Short mmCIF file of N, CA and C in Angstrom, two decimals:
data_model
loop_
_atom_site.label_atom_id
_atom_site.label_comp_id
_atom_site.label_asym_id
_atom_site.label_seq_id
_atom_site.Cartn_x
_atom_site.Cartn_y
_atom_site.Cartn_z
N MET U 56 -149.08 34.29 100.39
CA MET U 56 -148.16 33.02 100.25
C MET U 56 -147.39 31.91 100.96
N LYS U 57 -147.56 31.16 100.86
CA LYS U 57 -147.08 30.42 102.11
C LYS U 57 -145.88 29.56 101.29
N GLU U 58 -144.39 30.00 102.37
CA GLU U 58 -143.38 29.50 102.27
C GLU U 58 -143.08 28.09 102.20
N ILE U 59 -142.31 27.44 101.14
CA ILE U 59 -142.00 25.96 100.56
C ILE U 59 -141.33 25.91 101.25
N LYS U 60 -141.09 24.98 101.88
CA LYS U 60 -139.19 24.45 102.68
C LYS U 60 -139.24 23.35 101.45
N SER U 61 -138.07 23.51 101.62
CA SER U 61 -136.72 23.24 100.32
C SER U 61 -136.99 21.03 101.30
N VAL U 62 -137.79 20.36 99.80
CA VAL U 62 -136.92 19.38 100.49
C VAL U 62 -135.73 18.19 100.34
N GLY U 63 -135.12 19.00 99.45
CA GLY U 63 -133.43 18.56 98.90
C GLY U 63 -133.18 18.17 98.05
N ILE U 64 -134.76 18.23 96.77
CA ILE U 64 -134.37 17.68 95.63
C ILE U 64 -133.15 18.48 95.13
N ILE U 65 -132.09 17.50 94.00
CA ILE U 65 -130.75 17.80 93.53
C ILE U 65 -131.04 17.53 92.51
N SER U 66 -129.91 18.60 91.93
CA SER U 66 -129.94 17.89 90.17
C SER U 66 -127.87 18.43 89.83
N PRO U 67 -128.19 17.92 88.79
CA PRO U 67 -126.28 17.66 88.35
C PRO U 67 -125.83 19.38 87.78
N GLU U 68 -127.03 20.30 87.59
CA GLU U 68 -126.59 21.62 86.82
C GLU U 68 -126.36 22.73 88.00
N SER U 69 -127.10 22.30 88.95
CA SER U 69 -126.86 23.40 90.29
C SER U 69 -126.04 23.10 91.66
N SER U 70 -125.10 21.59 91.23
CA SER U 70 -124.09 21.17 92.60
C SER U 70 -123.28 21.36 92.19
N ALA U 71 -122.32 21.00 93.11
CA ALA U 71 -120.98 20.45 93.71
C ALA U 71 -120.92 19.89 95.03
N LEU U 72 -119.79 19.35 94.68
CA LEU U 72 -119.21 18.50 95.64
C LEU U 72 -117.78 18.71 96.51
N PHE U 73 -117.55 19.40 97.27
CA PHE U 73 -116.67 19.28 98.06
C PHE U 73 -116.18 18.29 99.24
N ILE U 74 -114.82 18.00 98.61
CA ILE U 74 -113.94 17.10 100.08
C ILE U 74 -113.40 17.46 100.67
N CYS U 75 -113.59 17.35 101.82
CA CYS U 75 -113.10 18.23 102.89
C CYS U 75 -111.96 17.25 103.59
N ASP U 76 -110.44 17.84 103.31
CA ASP U 76 -109.62 17.27 104.38
C ASP U 76 -109.05 15.80 103.86
N ILE U 77 -109.57 15.36 103.31
CA ILE U 77 -108.98 13.93 103.35
C ILE U 77 -106.83 13.74 103.90
N GLN U 78 -106.47 14.49 104.41
CA GLN U 78 -104.92 13.80 104.13
C GLN U 78 -104.76 13.10 104.93
N SER U 79 -102.90 12.58 104.53
CA SER U 79 -102.01 11.93 105.04
C SER U 79 -102.68 11.96 106.64
N LYS U 80 -102.01 12.42 107.15
CA LYS U 80 -101.89 12.28 108.70
C LYS U 80 -103.77 11.84 109.94
N PHE U 81 -103.78 12.28 108.57
CA PHE U 81 -105.40 11.27 109.40
C PHE U 81 -105.67 9.98 109.29
N GLU U 82 -105.18 9.11 108.21
CA GLU U 82 -105.24 7.98 108.64
C GLU U 82 -105.40 6.71 109.20
N ASN U 83 -104.62 6.95 110.34
CA ASN U 83 -105.10 6.26 111.32
C ASN U 83 -105.13 6.51 113.13
N GLU U 84 -106.08 7.91 113.03
CA GLU U 84 -106.65 8.29 113.07
C GLU U 84 -107.97 9.23 113.41
N ILE U 85 -108.43 8.32 111.50
CA ILE U 85 -110.01 8.62 111.85
C ILE U 85 -110.77 7.46 112.15
N TYR U 86 -112.22 6.73 112.76
CA TYR U 86 -113.47 6.53 112.07
C TYR U 86 -113.19 5.80 110.86
N LYS U 87 -113.55 3.72 111.07
CA LYS U 87 -114.15 4.09 109.22
C LYS U 87 -113.13 4.12 108.30
N PHE U 88 -111.76 4.84 108.51
CA PHE U 88 -111.00 5.85 106.92
C PHE U 88 -111.12 5.23 105.78
N LYS U 89 -111.17 3.85 105.96
CA LYS U 89 -111.36 3.46 104.09
C LYS U 89 -112.20 2.80 104.10
N HIS U 90 -113.62 3.05 104.74
CA HIS U 90 -114.36 3.34 104.14
C HIS U 90 -114.82 4.44 103.78
N MET U 91 -114.49 5.39 104.06
CA MET U 91 -114.30 6.70 104.23
C MET U 91 -114.60 7.48 102.56
N VAL U 92 -112.94 6.94 102.50
CA VAL U 92 -112.19 7.16 101.47
C VAL U 92 -112.89 7.01 100.12
N PHE U 93 -113.16 5.21 100.25
CA PHE U 93 -113.21 4.69 99.19
C PHE U 93 -115.07 5.68 99.02
N GLU U 94 -115.50 5.53 99.16
CA GLU U 94 -117.66 5.87 99.48
C GLU U 94 -117.01 7.83 98.84
N SER U 95 -116.53 8.62 98.68
CA SER U 95 -115.16 9.68 98.50
C SER U 95 -114.58 9.37 97.38
N LYS U 96 -114.08 8.70 97.36
CA LYS U 96 -113.76 8.85 95.89
C LYS U 96 -114.37 7.93 94.40
N ILE U 97 -115.59 7.34 95.06
CA ILE U 97 -116.47 6.51 93.77
C ILE U 97 -116.94 8.27 93.53
N MET U 98 -117.77 9.09 94.69
CA MET U 98 -118.67 10.18 94.50
C MET U 98 -117.84 11.36 93.75
N MET U 99 -116.47 11.10 93.65
CA MET U 99 -115.96 12.52 92.70
C MET U 99 -115.99 12.00 91.48
N LYS U 100 -115.82 10.22 90.75
CA LYS U 100 -115.87 10.20 89.75
C LYS U 100 -117.57 10.51 89.51
N ALA U 101 -118.45 9.88 90.25
CA ALA U 101 -119.55 10.81 89.25
C ALA U 101 -119.54 11.67 89.18
N ALA U 102 -119.46 12.83 90.06
CA ALA U 102 -118.65 14.13 90.14
C ALA U 102 -118.52 14.09 89.15
N LYS U 103 -117.02 13.49 88.17
CA LYS U 103 -116.59 13.93 87.19
C LYS U 103 -117.58 13.60 85.62
N GLU U 104 -118.67 12.84 85.63
CA GLU U 104 -119.22 11.72 85.30
C GLU U 104 -120.06 12.58 84.52
N LEU U 105 -121.14 13.36 85.77
CA LEU U 105 -121.64 14.30 85.32
C LEU U 105 -122.17 15.92 85.52
N ASN U 106 -120.54 16.32 86.00
CA ASN U 106 -120.41 17.22 85.06
C ASN U 106 -120.20 18.36 86.30
N ILE U 107 -120.06 18.10 87.69
CA ILE U 107 -120.19 18.70 88.35
C ILE U 107 -119.59 19.21 89.18
N PRO U 108 -118.90 20.49 89.66
CA PRO U 108 -117.62 20.20 89.59
C PRO U 108 -117.21 20.28 91.61
N ILE U 109 -116.11 20.02 92.06
CA ILE U 109 -115.53 19.32 92.95
C ILE U 109 -114.73 20.99 93.32
N VAL U 110 -114.98 20.65 94.84
CA VAL U 110 -114.01 21.08 95.92
C VAL U 110 -113.06 20.93 96.07
N VAL U 111 -111.74 21.05 96.80
CA VAL U 111 -110.62 20.16 97.53
C VAL U 111 -110.38 20.96 98.88
N THR U 112 -110.48 20.61 99.77
CA THR U 112 -109.36 21.49 100.68
C THR U 112 -108.42 20.28 101.29
N GLU U 113 -107.40 21.42 101.68
CA GLU U 113 -106.28 20.83 103.26
C GLU U 113 -105.76 21.18 104.27
N GLN U 114 -106.84 21.32 105.14
CA GLN U 114 -106.01 21.79 106.61
C GLN U 114 -105.02 21.49 106.44
N TYR U 115 -103.96 23.04 106.91
CA TYR U 115 -102.72 23.03 107.49
C TYR U 115 -101.67 22.03 107.02
N PRO U 116 -101.55 21.96 105.95
CA PRO U 116 -100.93 20.91 105.13
C PRO U 116 -99.58 20.33 105.12
N LYS U 117 -99.09 21.36 105.61
CA LYS U 117 -97.48 21.49 105.79
C LYS U 117 -97.59 21.19 106.88
N GLY U 118 -97.80 20.66 107.98
CA GLY U 118 -98.29 19.55 109.98
C GLY U 118 -99.30 18.83 109.08
N LEU U 119 -99.90 18.85 108.61
CA LEU U 119 -100.80 17.62 108.24
C LEU U 119 -101.19 16.36 107.51
N GLY U 120 -99.63 16.78 106.11
CA GLY U 120 -99.86 15.86 104.58
C GLY U 120 -101.56 16.68 104.13
N LYS U 121 -100.27 16.29 102.31
CA LYS U 121 -101.30 16.06 101.51
C LYS U 121 -102.72 15.15 101.19
N THR U 122 -103.69 15.41 100.77
CA THR U 122 -104.66 14.66 100.68
C THR U 122 -104.38 13.43 99.96
N ILE U 123 -104.07 12.82 100.71
CA ILE U 123 -103.95 11.23 100.36
C ILE U 123 -103.86 11.09 98.42
N GLU U 124 -103.52 9.44 98.32
CA GLU U 124 -103.64 9.65 96.48
C GLU U 124 -104.39 9.05 95.87
N LEU U 125 -105.01 8.56 97.15
CA LEU U 125 -106.63 7.58 96.51
C LEU U 125 -107.72 8.89 95.87
N ILE U 126 -107.77 10.25 97.00
CA ILE U 126 -108.71 10.82 96.28
C ILE U 126 -107.73 12.27 95.04
N SER U 127 -106.84 12.33 95.84
CA SER U 127 -105.46 13.07 94.50
C SER U 127 -105.43 12.29 93.20
N GLU U 128 -105.48 11.31 93.30
CA GLU U 128 -105.58 10.89 92.14
C GLU U 128 -106.51 11.38 90.46
N GLU U 129 -108.08 11.52 91.47
CA GLU U 129 -109.22 11.79 90.70
C GLU U 129 -109.24 13.26 90.60
N PHE U 130 -108.12 14.05 90.41
CA PHE U 130 -107.89 15.57 90.65
C PHE U 130 -108.39 15.85 88.88
N GLU U 131 -108.87 16.42 88.08
CA GLU U 131 -108.22 16.70 87.30
C GLU U 131 -108.37 18.53 86.86
N GLU U 132 -107.16 18.35 86.60
CA GLU U 132 -106.89 20.13 85.75
C GLU U 132 -107.74 20.89 85.86
N ASN U 133 -107.74 21.78 85.97
CA ASN U 133 -108.95 23.51 85.93
C ASN U 133 -110.30 22.88 85.87
N LYS U 134 -111.07 21.56 86.72
CA LYS U 134 -111.54 21.34 87.17
C LYS U 134 -112.12 21.33 88.59
N THR U 135 -110.88 20.10 89.14
CA THR U 135 -110.96 20.49 90.63
C THR U 135 -110.41 21.31 91.45
N LYS U 136 -110.99 22.66 91.90
CA LYS U 136 -110.39 23.47 92.28
C LYS U 136 -110.09 22.99 93.68
N GLN U 137 -108.47 23.28 94.11
CA GLN U 137 -108.41 23.17 95.65
C GLN U 137 -107.73 24.27 95.69
N PHE U 138 -107.61 24.30 97.61
CA PHE U 138 -108.03 25.42 98.40
C PHE U 138 -107.18 24.82 99.83
N GLN U 139 -106.30 25.41 99.62
CA GLN U 139 -105.29 24.90 101.27
C GLN U 139 -106.05 26.19 102.26
N LYS U 140 -106.29 25.86 103.91
CA LYS U 140 -107.06 26.45 104.49
C LYS U 140 -106.36 26.09 106.39
N THR U 141 -106.28 27.09 106.69
CA THR U 141 -106.75 27.16 108.24
C THR U 141 -107.55 26.81 109.29
N SER U 142 -108.37 27.38 109.44
CA SER U 142 -109.72 27.86 109.83
C SER U 142 -110.55 26.19 109.02
N TYR U 143 -111.13 25.90 110.72
CA TYR U 143 -111.85 24.56 110.21
C TYR U 143 -113.10 24.33 109.46
N SER U 144 -113.44 25.78 108.54
CA SER U 144 -115.20 25.61 107.98
C SER U 144 -113.84 26.25 106.49
N MET U 145 -114.83 25.33 105.56
CA MET U 145 -114.17 25.62 104.17
C MET U 145 -114.71 26.25 103.82
N TYR U 146 -115.92 27.27 104.49
CA TYR U 146 -116.61 28.71 103.48
C TYR U 146 -115.77 29.63 103.36
N THR U 147 -114.23 29.49 103.65
CA THR U 147 -112.78 30.89 103.91
C THR U 147 -113.40 31.57 101.88
N PRO U 148 -112.71 33.09 102.30
CA PRO U 148 -113.21 33.57 101.44
C PRO U 148 -112.89 33.50 100.05
N GLU U 149 -111.89 32.78 100.04
CA GLU U 149 -111.47 32.12 98.76
C GLU U 149 -113.08 31.74 98.20
N ILE U 150 -113.27 30.52 99.10
CA ILE U 150 -114.09 29.23 98.37
C ILE U 150 -115.52 30.04 98.03
N LYS U 151 -115.67 31.34 99.08
CA LYS U 151 -117.48 31.95 99.66
C LYS U 151 -117.03 32.99 97.70
N LYS U 152 -115.73 33.42 97.01
CA LYS U 152 -115.65 34.18 95.96
C LYS U 152 -115.89 33.10 95.06
N TYR U 153 -115.36 31.39 94.95
CA TYR U 153 -115.58 30.68 93.84
C TYR U 153 -117.55 30.61 93.83
N LEU U 154 -118.07 30.21 95.40
CA LEU U 154 -119.26 30.70 94.65
C LEU U 154 -120.40 31.64 94.75
N ASN U 155 -119.74 33.00 95.23
CA ASN U 155 -120.02 34.28 94.48
C ASN U 155 -119.89 33.65 92.48
N GLU U 156 -119.28 33.36 91.94
CA GLU U 156 -118.49 33.50 90.96
C GLU U 156 -119.14 32.32 90.21
N ASN U 157 -119.66 30.97 90.65
CA ASN U 157 -120.52 30.04 90.36
C ASN U 157 -122.09 30.04 90.71
N LYS U 158 -122.81 31.18 89.95
CA LYS U 158 -124.32 30.96 91.14
C LYS U 158 -125.43 30.09 90.82
N GLN U 159 -124.40 29.49 89.88
CA GLN U 159 -125.63 28.75 89.23
C GLN U 159 -125.03 26.99 90.68
N ILE U 160 -124.86 27.02 91.62
CA ILE U 160 -124.13 26.44 92.84
C ILE U 160 -125.45 26.77 94.02
N LYS U 161 -126.58 25.94 94.31
CA LYS U 161 -127.83 26.04 94.67
C LYS U 161 -127.51 24.83 96.35
N SER U 162 -126.95 23.42 95.57
CA SER U 162 -126.39 22.34 96.94
C SER U 162 -125.92 21.75 96.83
N ILE U 163 -124.67 22.13 97.82
CA ILE U 163 -123.79 21.55 97.83
C ILE U 163 -123.46 19.65 99.34
N MET U 164 -123.01 19.23 98.00
CA MET U 164 -123.11 17.32 98.80
C MET U 164 -121.36 17.42 99.83
N ILE U 165 -121.34 17.14 99.90
CA ILE U 165 -120.42 16.92 101.25
C ILE U 165 -119.82 15.75 101.91
N ALA U 166 -117.86 15.42 101.03
CA ALA U 166 -117.66 14.04 102.52
C ALA U 166 -116.67 14.71 103.04
N GLY U 167 -115.56 14.14 104.06
CA GLY U 167 -114.58 14.21 104.24
C GLY U 167 -114.56 13.95 105.97
N ILE U 168 -113.30 14.56 106.45
CA ILE U 168 -113.13 14.88 108.09
C ILE U 168 -112.84 16.07 108.48
N ASP U 169 -113.99 16.48 109.74
CA ASP U 169 -113.77 15.56 111.17
C ASP U 169 -115.92 15.97 110.59
N ALA U 170 -115.77 14.89 110.74
CA ALA U 170 -117.46 15.55 111.14
C ALA U 170 -118.17 16.57 111.72
N ASN U 171 -116.91 16.14 113.48
CA ASN U 171 -117.74 17.05 113.95
C ASN U 171 -116.99 18.70 114.12
N VAL U 172 -116.17 18.83 113.45
CA VAL U 172 -115.33 20.17 113.14
C VAL U 172 -115.01 20.67 112.00
N CYS U 173 -114.88 20.38 111.15
CA CYS U 173 -114.68 20.93 109.65
C CYS U 173 -115.68 20.72 108.88
N VAL U 174 -116.70 19.59 108.86
CA VAL U 174 -117.55 19.67 108.09
C VAL U 174 -118.97 19.83 109.00
N LEU U 175 -118.09 19.65 109.89
CA LEU U 175 -119.90 20.54 110.49
C LEU U 175 -119.49 21.55 110.98
N GLN U 176 -118.55 22.53 111.12
CA GLN U 176 -118.41 23.77 110.31
C GLN U 176 -118.88 24.17 109.26
N THR U 177 -118.49 23.41 108.12
CA THR U 177 -118.08 23.62 106.56
C THR U 177 -120.09 24.06 106.73
N CYS U 178 -120.41 22.64 107.14
CA CYS U 178 -121.87 23.11 106.39
C CYS U 178 -122.69 23.72 107.36
N LEU U 179 -122.68 24.01 108.83
CA LEU U 179 -123.66 25.01 109.42
C LEU U 179 -122.74 26.78 107.74
N ASP U 180 -122.29 27.03 107.76
CA ASP U 180 -121.62 28.79 107.21
C ASP U 180 -122.44 28.44 106.00
N LEU U 181 -122.86 27.27 105.22
CA LEU U 181 -122.84 26.94 103.85
C LEU U 181 -124.69 27.42 104.15
N ILE U 182 -125.38 26.64 104.99
CA ILE U 182 -126.57 26.80 105.69
C ILE U 182 -126.82 27.95 105.76
N ALA U 183 -126.25 28.84 106.62
CA ALA U 183 -126.33 30.14 107.05
C ALA U 183 -126.87 31.46 106.15
N ASN U 184 -125.77 30.30 104.79
CA ASN U 184 -125.78 31.21 104.32
C ASN U 184 -126.25 30.60 102.49
N GLY U 185 -127.45 30.55 102.85
CA GLY U 185 -128.53 30.22 101.90
C GLY U 185 -128.31 28.65 101.05
N TYR U 186 -127.63 27.99 101.82
CA TYR U 186 -127.19 26.62 100.68
C TYR U 186 -127.66 25.84 101.24
N GLU U 187 -128.10 24.76 100.10
CA GLU U 187 -129.21 23.41 100.55
C GLU U 187 -127.28 22.17 100.84
N VAL U 188 -127.35 21.68 102.00
CA VAL U 188 -126.49 20.70 101.86
C VAL U 188 -126.65 19.51 102.30
N HIS U 189 -126.45 18.66 101.69
CA HIS U 189 -126.34 17.32 101.08
C HIS U 189 -125.35 16.29 101.43
N ILE U 190 -125.32 15.87 102.71
CA ILE U 190 -124.34 15.17 103.19
C ILE U 190 -124.08 13.02 103.13
N ILE U 191 -123.31 13.77 102.62
CA ILE U 191 -123.18 11.89 102.33
C ILE U 191 -122.69 11.05 103.32
N GLU U 192 -123.46 9.80 103.80
CA GLU U 192 -123.33 9.60 105.16
C GLU U 192 -121.98 8.74 105.45
N GLY U 193 -121.82 7.95 104.32
CA GLY U 193 -121.03 7.03 104.61
C GLY U 193 -119.53 7.50 104.15
N ALA U 194 -119.31 8.25 103.58
CA ALA U 194 -118.41 9.59 102.86
C ALA U 194 -117.97 10.40 104.19
N VAL U 195 -118.67 10.80 105.58
CA VAL U 195 -117.79 11.02 106.40
C VAL U 195 -117.46 10.83 107.61
N SER U 196 -116.72 10.80 107.97
CA SER U 196 -116.29 10.65 109.66
C SER U 196 -115.44 11.78 110.56
N SER U 197 -115.04 10.89 111.91
CA SER U 197 -114.75 11.68 112.71
C SER U 197 -113.83 9.81 113.32
N SER U 198 -113.37 11.14 114.26
CA SER U 198 -112.25 10.31 115.31
C SER U 198 -112.73 8.93 115.82
N SER U 199 -114.02 9.24 116.69
CA SER U 199 -114.83 7.61 116.43
C SER U 199 -115.98 8.23 116.29
N ALA U 200 -117.22 6.70 116.75
CA ALA U 200 -118.07 7.09 116.01
C ALA U 200 -119.08 7.49 116.44
N HIS U 201 -118.79 7.90 117.83
CA HIS U 201 -120.34 8.67 118.64
C HIS U 201 -119.87 9.77 118.12
N GLU U 202 -118.81 10.20 118.44
CA GLU U 202 -118.44 11.44 117.57
C GLU U 202 -118.69 11.68 116.25
N ARG U 203 -118.95 10.80 114.86
CA ARG U 203 -119.50 10.49 114.43
C ARG U 203 -120.96 11.72 114.25
N LEU U 204 -121.51 10.44 114.91
CA LEU U 204 -123.22 10.27 115.40
C LEU U 204 -123.30 11.14 115.91
N MET U 205 -123.00 11.41 116.67
CA MET U 205 -123.46 12.72 117.11
C MET U 205 -123.00 14.07 115.93
N ALA U 206 -121.90 13.98 115.51
CA ALA U 206 -122.16 16.15 114.34
C ALA U 206 -123.60 15.16 113.33
N LEU U 207 -123.41 14.45 112.88
CA LEU U 207 -124.61 13.95 112.21
C LEU U 207 -125.82 14.45 112.57
N LYS U 208 -126.04 14.21 113.76
CA LYS U 208 -127.55 14.53 114.40
C LYS U 208 -127.73 16.07 114.67
N ARG U 209 -126.37 16.80 115.05
CA ARG U 209 -126.63 17.90 115.36
C ARG U 209 -126.41 18.88 113.60
N LEU U 210 -125.91 17.85 112.41
CA LEU U 210 -126.19 18.93 111.04
C LEU U 210 -127.73 18.66 110.81
N LYS U 211 -128.30 17.39 111.24
CA LYS U 211 -129.86 17.20 110.61
C LYS U 211 -130.55 18.76 111.62
N GLN U 212 -130.84 18.98 112.46
CA GLN U 212 -130.92 19.56 113.11
C GLN U 212 -131.37 20.99 113.13
N SER U 213 -130.16 21.17 112.40
CA SER U 213 -129.81 22.30 111.28
C SER U 213 -130.55 23.26 110.04
N GLY U 214 -130.82 21.63 110.29
CA GLY U 214 -131.61 21.99 108.55
C GLY U 214 -130.59 20.87 107.24
N ALA U 215 -129.21 20.21 107.30
CA ALA U 215 -128.90 19.91 106.59
C ALA U 215 -129.65 18.02 105.50
N PHE U 216 -129.43 17.44 104.70
CA PHE U 216 -129.86 16.16 104.64
C PHE U 216 -128.59 15.52 104.89
N ILE U 217 -129.09 14.19 105.53
CA ILE U 217 -128.36 13.34 105.09
C ILE U 217 -129.04 11.99 104.77
N THR U 218 -127.95 12.03 103.32
CA THR U 218 -128.59 11.25 102.78
C THR U 218 -126.80 9.85 102.75
N THR U 219 -127.37 8.82 101.34
CA THR U 219 -126.19 8.17 101.09
C THR U 219 -125.28 8.12 99.43
N LEU U 220 -124.74 7.18 99.01
CA LEU U 220 -124.09 7.88 97.83
C LEU U 220 -124.62 6.94 97.15
N GLU U 221 -125.30 5.74 97.05
CA GLU U 221 -127.06 5.33 96.26
C GLU U 221 -127.65 6.36 96.12
N SER U 222 -128.47 6.60 97.36
CA SER U 222 -129.50 7.98 96.91
C SER U 222 -128.82 9.10 95.66
N LEU U 223 -128.10 9.29 96.27
CA LEU U 223 -127.81 10.64 95.66
C LEU U 223 -127.63 9.79 94.24
N PHE U 224 -126.50 9.09 93.93
CA PHE U 224 -126.65 9.04 92.39
C PHE U 224 -128.29 8.73 91.74
N TRP U 225 -128.82 7.97 92.38
CA TRP U 225 -130.45 8.07 91.60
C TRP U 225 -130.53 9.64 91.70
N GLN U 226 -130.96 10.12 92.54
CA GLN U 226 -131.62 11.22 92.33
C GLN U 226 -130.28 12.05 91.61
N LEU U 227 -129.39 12.06 90.51
CA LEU U 227 -128.64 13.27 90.03
C LEU U 227 -129.36 12.95 88.95
N THR U 228 -129.14 11.63 88.46
CA THR U 228 -129.61 11.20 87.24
C THR U 228 -131.21 11.02 87.12
N LYS U 229 -132.16 10.91 87.85
CA LYS U 229 -133.69 10.38 87.99
C LYS U 229 -134.69 9.76 86.68
N ASP U 230 -134.09 8.89 85.97
CA ASP U 230 -134.35 8.90 84.89
C ASP U 230 -133.16 7.69 84.20
N SER U 231 -133.80 6.20 84.05
CA SER U 231 -132.88 5.00 83.80
C SER U 231 -132.65 5.60 82.38
N LYS U 232 -133.21 6.50 81.39
CA LYS U 232 -132.43 7.20 79.87
C LYS U 232 -131.42 7.52 80.39
N HIS U 233 -131.09 7.97 81.20
CA HIS U 233 -130.54 9.11 81.40
C HIS U 233 -128.44 8.79 80.91
N LYS U 234 -128.25 9.39 80.04
CA LYS U 234 -126.93 8.83 78.97
C LYS U 234 -125.67 8.65 80.31
N SER U 235 -126.03 9.25 81.52
CA SER U 235 -125.19 8.31 82.20
C SER U 235 -125.58 7.59 83.24
N PHE U 236 -126.76 6.46 82.82
CA PHE U 236 -126.75 5.55 83.65
C PHE U 236 -126.56 4.37 83.87
N LYS U 237 -125.91 3.97 82.83
CA LYS U 237 -125.29 2.56 82.91
C LYS U 237 -123.87 3.08 83.69
N PHE U 238 -123.02 4.22 84.10
CA PHE U 238 -122.42 4.77 84.57
C PHE U 238 -122.12 5.10 85.79
N VAL U 239 -123.40 5.31 86.62
CA VAL U 239 -124.08 5.28 88.20
C VAL U 239 -124.02 3.71 88.60
N GLN U 240 -124.68 2.87 87.45
CA GLN U 240 -125.26 1.45 87.96
C GLN U 240 -123.52 1.18 87.81
N LYS U 241 -123.03 1.39 87.50
CA LYS U 241 -121.18 0.47 87.69
C LYS U 241 -121.20 1.09 88.72
N GLY U 242 -121.24 2.22 89.18
CA GLY U 242 -120.31 3.01 90.49
C GLY U 242 -120.91 2.55 91.17
N ILE U 243 -122.81 1.96 91.71
CA ILE U 243 -122.79 1.39 92.72
C ILE U 243 -122.70 -0.38 92.65
N ILE U 244 -122.38 -1.21 91.90
CA ILE U 244 -122.04 -2.03 92.07
C ILE U 244 -120.10 -2.51 92.04
N GLU U 245 -119.74 -1.01 92.02
CA GLU U 245 -118.34 -1.06 92.53
C GLU U 245 -118.71 -0.64 93.92
N LYS U 246 -119.11 0.42 94.80
CA LYS U 246 -118.90 0.71 95.17
C LYS U 246 -119.56 -0.41 96.70
N ARG U 247 -120.43 -2.14 96.72
CA ARG U 247 -121.29 -2.22 97.22
C ARG U 247 -119.57 -3.56 97.34
N LYS U 248 -119.23 -4.33 96.06
CA LYS U 248 -118.09 -4.96 96.47
C LYS U 248 -117.59 -4.31 97.60
N ILE U 249 -116.03 -3.06 97.32
CA ILE U 249 -115.42 -2.74 98.21
C ILE U 249 -115.87 -2.80 99.61
N MET U 250 -117.43 -2.16 99.47
CA MET U 250 -118.22 -1.88 100.68
C MET U 250 -117.92 -3.15 101.75
N ALA U 251 -117.79 -4.50 100.92
CA ALA U 251 -118.40 -5.91 101.19
C ALA U 251 -116.77 -6.66 101.77
N LYS U 252 -115.66 -5.30 101.57
CA LYS U 252 -114.32 -6.35 101.68
C LYS U 252 -113.69 -5.28 103.29
N LEU U 253 -114.20 -4.04 103.11
CA LEU U 253 -113.91 -3.34 104.36
C LEU U 253 -114.23 -3.13 106.11
#
């Protein structure tokens, strides 16, 4: 029987949201940092509404600072899983263990920085280990527009799905009768207003 290539269908029940290293030290070093932060924040709100687990990492926080407040204020006790790391990839032994303990997770949505370093290496590790990866295009960035663009092209070559916040929202709810339809709709309106000001 011919193997069917995945087309990237995603659902809340089998997904997780990874937030990669959105830390204070990077604030003035990352291309369109505010844009990336707000999209990540709105995605976190949607994930909480849809009961999607959230995994957050900090890269060497002693030197690079803690997760910025706009993101950390969305953390929920016992629901947001936080990990510190020194490796560039989020696919650390601790996070691998977490994923192995939560076998329902098949798809990973990812936001954060740097697209060409930690995000890229995380996605490659996840894809190599059988996970579908959905990169939220507006919620990842790098030190420059060029580095970001090249990283997204590289990841697409390796099988990652490059998508948008709005597209993911509608994919995760699938029907206007969904109980979270109004919440998601409100999030999209909020996103458009914020982005218009940035």
